[in-house]
mmCIF file of C-alpha atoms and ligand atoms in Angstrom:
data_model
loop_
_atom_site.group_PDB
_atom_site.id
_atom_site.type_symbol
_atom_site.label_atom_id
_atom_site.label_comp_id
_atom_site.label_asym_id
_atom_site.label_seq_id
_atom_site.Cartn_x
_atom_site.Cartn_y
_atom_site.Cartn_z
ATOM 1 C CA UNK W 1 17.150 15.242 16.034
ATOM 2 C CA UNK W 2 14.652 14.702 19.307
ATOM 3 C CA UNK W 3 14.423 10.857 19.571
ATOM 4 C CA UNK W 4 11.060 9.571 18.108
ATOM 5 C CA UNK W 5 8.176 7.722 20.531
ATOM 6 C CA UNK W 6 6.216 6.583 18.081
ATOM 7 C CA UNK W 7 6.028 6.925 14.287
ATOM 8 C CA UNK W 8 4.017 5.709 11.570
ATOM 9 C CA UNK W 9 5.275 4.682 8.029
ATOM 10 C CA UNK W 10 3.048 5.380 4.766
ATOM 11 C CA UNK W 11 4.373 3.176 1.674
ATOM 12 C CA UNK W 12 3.507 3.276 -1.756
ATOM 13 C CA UNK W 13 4.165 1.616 -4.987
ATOM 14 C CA UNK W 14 7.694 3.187 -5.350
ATOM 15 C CA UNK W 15 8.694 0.574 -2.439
ATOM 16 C CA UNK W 16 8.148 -2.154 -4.540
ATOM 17 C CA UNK W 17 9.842 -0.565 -7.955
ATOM 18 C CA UNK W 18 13.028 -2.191 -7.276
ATOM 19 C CA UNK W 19 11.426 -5.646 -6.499
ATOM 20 C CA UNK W 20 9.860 -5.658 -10.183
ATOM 21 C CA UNK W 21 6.708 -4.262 -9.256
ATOM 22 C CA UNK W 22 5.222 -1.981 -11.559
ATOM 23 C CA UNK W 23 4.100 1.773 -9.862
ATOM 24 C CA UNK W 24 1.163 3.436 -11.170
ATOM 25 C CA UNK W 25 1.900 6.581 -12.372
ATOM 26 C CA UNK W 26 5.521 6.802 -13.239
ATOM 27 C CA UNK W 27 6.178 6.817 -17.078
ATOM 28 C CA UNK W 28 5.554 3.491 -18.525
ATOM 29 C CA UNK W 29 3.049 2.878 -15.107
ATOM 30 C CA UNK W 30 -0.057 0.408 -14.864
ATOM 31 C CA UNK W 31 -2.106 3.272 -15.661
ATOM 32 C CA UNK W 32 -0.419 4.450 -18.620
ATOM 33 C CA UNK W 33 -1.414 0.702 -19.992
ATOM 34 C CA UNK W 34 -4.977 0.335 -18.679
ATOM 35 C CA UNK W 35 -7.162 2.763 -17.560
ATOM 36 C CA UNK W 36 -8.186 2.695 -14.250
ATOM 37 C CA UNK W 37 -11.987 2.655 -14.500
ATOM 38 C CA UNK W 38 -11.962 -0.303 -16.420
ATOM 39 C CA UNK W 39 -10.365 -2.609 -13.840
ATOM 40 C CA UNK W 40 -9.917 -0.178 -10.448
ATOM 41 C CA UNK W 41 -13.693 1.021 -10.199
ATOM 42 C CA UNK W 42 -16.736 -1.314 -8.808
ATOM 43 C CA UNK W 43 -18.446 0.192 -12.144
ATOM 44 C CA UNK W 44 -15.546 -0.790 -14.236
ATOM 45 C CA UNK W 45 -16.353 -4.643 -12.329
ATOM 46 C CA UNK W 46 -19.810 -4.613 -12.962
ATOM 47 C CA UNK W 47 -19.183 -3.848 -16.356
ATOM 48 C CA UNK W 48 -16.990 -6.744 -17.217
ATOM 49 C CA UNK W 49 -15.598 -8.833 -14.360
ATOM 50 C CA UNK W 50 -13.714 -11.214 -16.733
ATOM 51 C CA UNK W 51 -11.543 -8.245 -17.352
ATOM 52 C CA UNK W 52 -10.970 -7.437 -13.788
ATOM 53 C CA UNK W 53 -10.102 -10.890 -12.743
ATOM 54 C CA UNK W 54 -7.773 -11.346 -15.944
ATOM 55 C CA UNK W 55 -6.300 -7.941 -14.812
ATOM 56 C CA UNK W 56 -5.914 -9.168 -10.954
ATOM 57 C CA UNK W 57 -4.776 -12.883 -11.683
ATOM 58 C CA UNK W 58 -2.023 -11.598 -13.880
ATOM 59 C CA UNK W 59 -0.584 -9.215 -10.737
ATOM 60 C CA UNK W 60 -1.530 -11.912 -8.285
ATOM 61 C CA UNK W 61 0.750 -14.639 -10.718
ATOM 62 C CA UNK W 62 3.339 -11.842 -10.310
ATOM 63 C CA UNK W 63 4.496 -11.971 -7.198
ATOM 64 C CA UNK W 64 5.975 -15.025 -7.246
ATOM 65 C CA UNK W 65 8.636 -13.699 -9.545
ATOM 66 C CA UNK W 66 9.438 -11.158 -7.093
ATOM 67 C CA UNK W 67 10.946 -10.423 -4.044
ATOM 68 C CA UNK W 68 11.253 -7.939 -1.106
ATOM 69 C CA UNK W 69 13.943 -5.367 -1.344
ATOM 70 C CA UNK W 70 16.674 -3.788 1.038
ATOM 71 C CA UNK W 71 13.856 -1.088 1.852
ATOM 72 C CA UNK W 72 11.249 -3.609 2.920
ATOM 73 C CA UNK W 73 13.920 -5.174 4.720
ATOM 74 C CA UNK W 74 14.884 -2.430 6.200
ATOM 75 C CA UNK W 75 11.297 -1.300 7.925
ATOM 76 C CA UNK W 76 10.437 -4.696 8.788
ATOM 77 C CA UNK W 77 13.999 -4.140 11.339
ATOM 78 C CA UNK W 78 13.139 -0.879 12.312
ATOM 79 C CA UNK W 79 9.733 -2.383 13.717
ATOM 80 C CA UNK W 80 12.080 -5.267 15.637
ATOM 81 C CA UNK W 81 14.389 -2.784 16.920
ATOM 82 C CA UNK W 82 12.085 0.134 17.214
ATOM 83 C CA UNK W 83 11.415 0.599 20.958
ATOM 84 C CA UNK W 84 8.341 3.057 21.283
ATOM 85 C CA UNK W 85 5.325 2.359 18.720
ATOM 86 C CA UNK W 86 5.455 1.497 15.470
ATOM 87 C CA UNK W 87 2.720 1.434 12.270
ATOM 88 C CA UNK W 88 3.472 0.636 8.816
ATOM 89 C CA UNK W 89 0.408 1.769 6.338
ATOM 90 C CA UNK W 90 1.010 0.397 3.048
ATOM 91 C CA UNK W 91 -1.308 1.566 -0.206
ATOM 92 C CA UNK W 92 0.446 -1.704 -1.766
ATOM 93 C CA UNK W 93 -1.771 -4.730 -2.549
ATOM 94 C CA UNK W 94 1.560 -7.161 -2.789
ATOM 95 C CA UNK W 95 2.896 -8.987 0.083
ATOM 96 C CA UNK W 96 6.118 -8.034 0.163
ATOM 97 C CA UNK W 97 5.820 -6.056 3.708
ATOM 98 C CA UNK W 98 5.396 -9.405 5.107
ATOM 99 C CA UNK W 99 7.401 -11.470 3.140
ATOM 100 C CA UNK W 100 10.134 -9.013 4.631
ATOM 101 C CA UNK W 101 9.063 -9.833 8.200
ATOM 102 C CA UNK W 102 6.897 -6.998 9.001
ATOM 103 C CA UNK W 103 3.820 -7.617 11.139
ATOM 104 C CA UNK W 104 2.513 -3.853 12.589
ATOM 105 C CA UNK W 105 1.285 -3.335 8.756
ATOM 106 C CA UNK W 106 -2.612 -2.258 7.786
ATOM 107 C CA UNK W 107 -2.649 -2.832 3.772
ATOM 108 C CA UNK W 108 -5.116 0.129 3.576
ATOM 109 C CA UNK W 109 -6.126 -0.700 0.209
ATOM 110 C CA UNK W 110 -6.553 -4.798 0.625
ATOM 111 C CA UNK W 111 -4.218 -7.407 -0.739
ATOM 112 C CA UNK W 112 -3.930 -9.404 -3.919
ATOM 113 C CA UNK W 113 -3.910 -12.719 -1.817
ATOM 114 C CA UNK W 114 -6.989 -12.294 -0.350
ATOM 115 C CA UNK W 115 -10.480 -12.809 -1.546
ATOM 116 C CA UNK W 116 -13.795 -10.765 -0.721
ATOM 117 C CA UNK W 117 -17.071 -12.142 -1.417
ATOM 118 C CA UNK W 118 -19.947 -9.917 -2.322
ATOM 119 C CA UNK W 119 -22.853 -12.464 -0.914
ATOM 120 C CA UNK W 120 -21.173 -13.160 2.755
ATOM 121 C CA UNK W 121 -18.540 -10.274 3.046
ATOM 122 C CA UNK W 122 -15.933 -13.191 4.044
ATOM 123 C CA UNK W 123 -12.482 -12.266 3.210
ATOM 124 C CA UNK W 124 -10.512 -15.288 2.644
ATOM 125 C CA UNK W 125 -6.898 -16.203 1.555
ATOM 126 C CA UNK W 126 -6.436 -16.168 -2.085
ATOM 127 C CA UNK W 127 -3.744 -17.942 -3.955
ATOM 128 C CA UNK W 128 -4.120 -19.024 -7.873
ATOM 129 C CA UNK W 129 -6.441 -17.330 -10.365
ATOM 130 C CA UNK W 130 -9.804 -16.226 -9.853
ATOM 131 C CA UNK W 131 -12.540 -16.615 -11.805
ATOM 132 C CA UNK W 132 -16.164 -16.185 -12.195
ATOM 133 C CA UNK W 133 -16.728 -19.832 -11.637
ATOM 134 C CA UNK W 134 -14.581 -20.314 -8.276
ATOM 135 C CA UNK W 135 -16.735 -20.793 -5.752
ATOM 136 C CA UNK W 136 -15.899 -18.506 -2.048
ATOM 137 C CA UNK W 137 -14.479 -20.678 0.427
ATOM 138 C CA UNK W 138 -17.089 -19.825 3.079
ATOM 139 C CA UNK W 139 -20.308 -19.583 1.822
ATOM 140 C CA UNK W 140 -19.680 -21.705 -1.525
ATOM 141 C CA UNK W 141 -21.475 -19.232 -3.897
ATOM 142 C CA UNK W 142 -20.241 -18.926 -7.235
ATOM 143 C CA UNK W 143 -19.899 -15.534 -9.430
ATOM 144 C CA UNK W 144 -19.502 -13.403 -5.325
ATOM 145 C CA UNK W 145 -16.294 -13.302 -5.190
ATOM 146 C CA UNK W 146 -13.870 -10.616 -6.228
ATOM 147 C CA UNK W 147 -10.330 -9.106 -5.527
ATOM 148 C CA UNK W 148 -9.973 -7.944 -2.040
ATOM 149 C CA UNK W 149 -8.804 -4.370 -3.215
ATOM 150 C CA UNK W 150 -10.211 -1.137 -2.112
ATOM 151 C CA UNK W 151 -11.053 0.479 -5.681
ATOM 152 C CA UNK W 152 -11.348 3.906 -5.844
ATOM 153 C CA UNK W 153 -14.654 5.400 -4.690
ATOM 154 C CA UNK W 154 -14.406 2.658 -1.938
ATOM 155 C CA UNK W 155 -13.647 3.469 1.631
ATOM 156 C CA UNK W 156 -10.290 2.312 2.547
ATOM 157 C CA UNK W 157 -9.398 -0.491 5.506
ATOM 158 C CA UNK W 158 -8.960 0.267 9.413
ATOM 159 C CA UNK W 159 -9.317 4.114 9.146
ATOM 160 C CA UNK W 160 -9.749 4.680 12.771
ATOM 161 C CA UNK W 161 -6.350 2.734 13.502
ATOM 162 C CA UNK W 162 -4.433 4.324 11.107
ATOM 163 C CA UNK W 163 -6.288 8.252 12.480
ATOM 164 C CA UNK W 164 -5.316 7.171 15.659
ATOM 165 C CA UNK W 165 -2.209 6.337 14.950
ATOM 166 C CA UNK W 166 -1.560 9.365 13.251
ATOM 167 C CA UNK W 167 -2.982 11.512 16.007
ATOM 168 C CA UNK W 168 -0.606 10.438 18.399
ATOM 169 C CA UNK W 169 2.722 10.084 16.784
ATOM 170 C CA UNK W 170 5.584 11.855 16.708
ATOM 171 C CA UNK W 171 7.665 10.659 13.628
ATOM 172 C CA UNK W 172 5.425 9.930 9.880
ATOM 173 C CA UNK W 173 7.597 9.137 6.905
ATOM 174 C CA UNK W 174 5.755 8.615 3.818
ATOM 175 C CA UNK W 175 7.838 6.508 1.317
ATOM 176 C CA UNK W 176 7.516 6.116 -2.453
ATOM 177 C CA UNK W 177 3.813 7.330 -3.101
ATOM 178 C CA UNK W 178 3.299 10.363 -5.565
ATOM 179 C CA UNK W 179 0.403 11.563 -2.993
ATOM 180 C CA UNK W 180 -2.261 11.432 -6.138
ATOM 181 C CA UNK W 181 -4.532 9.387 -3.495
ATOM 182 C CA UNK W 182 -6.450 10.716 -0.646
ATOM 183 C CA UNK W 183 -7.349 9.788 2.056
ATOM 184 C CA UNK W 184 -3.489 8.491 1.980
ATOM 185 C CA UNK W 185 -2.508 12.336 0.552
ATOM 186 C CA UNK W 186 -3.605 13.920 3.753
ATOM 187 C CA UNK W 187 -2.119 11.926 6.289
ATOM 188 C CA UNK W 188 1.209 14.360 6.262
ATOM 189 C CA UNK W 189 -1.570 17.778 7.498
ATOM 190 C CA UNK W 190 -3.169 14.935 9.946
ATOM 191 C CA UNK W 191 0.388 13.839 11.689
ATOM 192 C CA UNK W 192 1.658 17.877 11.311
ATOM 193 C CA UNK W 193 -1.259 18.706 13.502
ATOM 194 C CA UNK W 194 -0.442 16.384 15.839
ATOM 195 C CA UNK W 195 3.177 17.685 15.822
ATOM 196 C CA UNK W 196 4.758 15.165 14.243
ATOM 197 C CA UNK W 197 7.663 15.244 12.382
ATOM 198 C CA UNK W 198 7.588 14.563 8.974
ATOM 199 C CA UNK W 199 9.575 13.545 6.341
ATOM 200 C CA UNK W 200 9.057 12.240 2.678
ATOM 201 C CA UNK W 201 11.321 9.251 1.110
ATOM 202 C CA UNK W 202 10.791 9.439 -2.320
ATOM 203 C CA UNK W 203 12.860 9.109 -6.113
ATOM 204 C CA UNK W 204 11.318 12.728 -6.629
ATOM 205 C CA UNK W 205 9.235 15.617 -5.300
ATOM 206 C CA UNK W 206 5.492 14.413 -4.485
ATOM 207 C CA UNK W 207 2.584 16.541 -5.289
ATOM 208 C CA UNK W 208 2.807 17.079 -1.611
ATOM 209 C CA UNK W 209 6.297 17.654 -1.264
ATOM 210 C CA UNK W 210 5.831 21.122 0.214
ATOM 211 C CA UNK W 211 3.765 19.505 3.183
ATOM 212 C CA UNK W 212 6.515 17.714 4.625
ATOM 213 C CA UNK W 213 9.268 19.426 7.184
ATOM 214 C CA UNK W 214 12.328 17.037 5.484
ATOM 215 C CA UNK W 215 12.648 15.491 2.262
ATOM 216 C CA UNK W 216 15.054 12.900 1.227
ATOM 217 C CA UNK W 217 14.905 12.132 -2.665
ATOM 218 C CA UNK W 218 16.493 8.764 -4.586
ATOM 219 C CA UNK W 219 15.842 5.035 -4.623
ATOM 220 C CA UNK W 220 14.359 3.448 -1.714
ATOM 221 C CA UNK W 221 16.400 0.845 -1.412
ATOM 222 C CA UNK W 222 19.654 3.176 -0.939
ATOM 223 C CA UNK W 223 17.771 5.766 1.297
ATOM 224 C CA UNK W 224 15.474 4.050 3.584
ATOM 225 C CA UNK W 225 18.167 1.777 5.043
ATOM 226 C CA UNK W 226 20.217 5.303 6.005
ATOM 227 C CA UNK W 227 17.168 6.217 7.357
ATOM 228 C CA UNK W 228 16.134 3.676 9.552
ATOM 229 C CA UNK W 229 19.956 3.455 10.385
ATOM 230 C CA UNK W 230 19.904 6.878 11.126
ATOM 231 C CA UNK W 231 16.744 6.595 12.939
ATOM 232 C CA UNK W 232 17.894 3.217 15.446
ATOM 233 C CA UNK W 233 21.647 4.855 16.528
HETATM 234 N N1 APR V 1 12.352 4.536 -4.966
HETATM 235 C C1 APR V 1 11.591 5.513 -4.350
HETATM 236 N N2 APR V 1 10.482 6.068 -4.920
HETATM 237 C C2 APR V 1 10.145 5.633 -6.146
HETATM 238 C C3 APR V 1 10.888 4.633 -6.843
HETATM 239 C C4 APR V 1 12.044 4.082 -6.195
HETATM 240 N N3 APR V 1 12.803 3.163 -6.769
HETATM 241 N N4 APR V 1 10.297 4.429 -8.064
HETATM 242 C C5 APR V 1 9.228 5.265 -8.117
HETATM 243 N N5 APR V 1 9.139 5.992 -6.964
HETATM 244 C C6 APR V 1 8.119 6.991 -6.616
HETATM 245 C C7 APR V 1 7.658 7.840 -7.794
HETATM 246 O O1 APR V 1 8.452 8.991 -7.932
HETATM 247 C C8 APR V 1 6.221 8.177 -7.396
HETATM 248 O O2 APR V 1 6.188 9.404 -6.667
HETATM 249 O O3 APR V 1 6.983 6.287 -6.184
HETATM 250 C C9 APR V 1 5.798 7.031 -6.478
HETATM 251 C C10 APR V 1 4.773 6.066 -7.081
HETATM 252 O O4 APR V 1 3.590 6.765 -7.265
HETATM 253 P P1 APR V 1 2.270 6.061 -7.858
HETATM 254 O O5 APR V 1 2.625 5.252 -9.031
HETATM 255 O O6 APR V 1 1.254 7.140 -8.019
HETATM 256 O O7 APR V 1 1.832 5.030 -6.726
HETATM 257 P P2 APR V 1 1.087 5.309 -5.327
HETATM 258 O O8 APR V 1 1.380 6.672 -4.817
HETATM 259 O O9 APR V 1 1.391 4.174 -4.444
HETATM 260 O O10 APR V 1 -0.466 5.239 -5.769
HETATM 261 C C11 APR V 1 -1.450 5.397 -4.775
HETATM 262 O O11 APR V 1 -3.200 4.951 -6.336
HETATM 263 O O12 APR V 1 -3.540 3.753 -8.199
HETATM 264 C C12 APR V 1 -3.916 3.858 -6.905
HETATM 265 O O13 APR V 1 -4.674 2.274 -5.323
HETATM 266 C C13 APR V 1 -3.574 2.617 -6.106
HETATM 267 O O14 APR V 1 -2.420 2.402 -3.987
HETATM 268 C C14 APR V 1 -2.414 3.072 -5.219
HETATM 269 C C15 APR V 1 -2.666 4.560 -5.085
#
């Protein structure tokens, strides 16, 4: 294997199964439970934003009873170690990426700590429950703020790092994501066309399986650390 210069990591939800974290679409997922317009959609908000922040406070509550696994562990010391560049993309709204010690991370779809307000577009730390009463932190308005999530018909966060990125590397591993969810979906054509390597962590075949050059199935937290073991000797 040709040693990599500089790779970029997609996560998704399956990173976080082993922590406690619920995924999305696996049997017995979030969306099996709720559906996803009602609490995942700015329509679904507008609707009734009671729901959304009961939905949100309850996930955001969550992650205290849960903590990063071997496979969070073991990409926030591939990062340290790594010695040509390094991105980690994450999907995932929970903090375990950093609570693992990884800093080169873009949480494409926001974060469940963080707070977004509709009247000054601050985006502001977020700890506690939300509600339609707490006032934003910057601008003091009540009944602005919501979850700072990227819901679907939304654009996602720092596109033109994370096409960049792509564009120029020559490792992209995509771990634990069922590649439902574009623009996330396509990065595996985008790093191919730049030449990249790929190769696709997962517990099973992705919709996008096919795309990738290598693919490594079973639980993250057995096969990432092999990889990024395999990856740093
Ligand atoms: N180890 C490795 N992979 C796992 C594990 C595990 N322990 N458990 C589950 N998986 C895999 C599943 O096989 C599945 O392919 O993780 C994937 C989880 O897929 P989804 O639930 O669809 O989650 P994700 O791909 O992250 O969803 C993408 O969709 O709902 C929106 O915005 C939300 O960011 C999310 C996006």
């Amino acid at each position: 294997m040709q040693r990599p210069t500089s790779i970029v990591v997609l996560t998704g939800a399956g990173i976080s199964a082993e922590s406690g974290v619920d995924t999305f679409r696996d049997k017995d997922g979030i969306w099996s439970k709720i559906d996803y317009r009602d609490v995942a959609t700015p329509e679904g908000f507008a609707r009734n934003p009671e729901l959304v922040d009961d939905f949100y406070n309850q996930r955001r509550a969550g992650l205290a009873d849960v903590a990063p696994n071997a496979a969070h562990v073991a990409l926030a010391r591939l990062e340290r170690q790594f010695r040509g560049k390094f991105l980690l993309v994450t999907q995932n709204i929970d903090d375990l990426h950093e609570r693992a010690g990884s800093q080169r991370l873009i949480h494409m779809h926001g974060e469940l700590t963080k707070a977004l307000c509709a009247h000054c577009r601050a985006r502001n730390t977020w700890h506690g429950d939300m509600l339609r009463t707490s006032r934003c932190p910057s601008c003091l308005e009540v009944r602005q703020l919501r979850p700072d999530v990227v819901w679907f018909g939304e654009m996602p966060y720092l596109m033109d790092e994370i096409d960049e990125a792509l564009a120029s590397c020559d490792l992209f591993v995509s771990i634990g994501t069922s590649g439902n969810v574009y623009p996330a979906a396509g990065f595996v054509e985008q790093a191919r066309h730049a030449g990249a390597r790929t190769v696709e962590l997962n517990l099973e075949p992705s919709e996008g399986y096919d795309l990738f050059e290598q693919a490594i199935n079973g639980r993250a937290t057995e096969i990432v650390p092999e990889f990024v073991e395999h990856i740093l000797a």
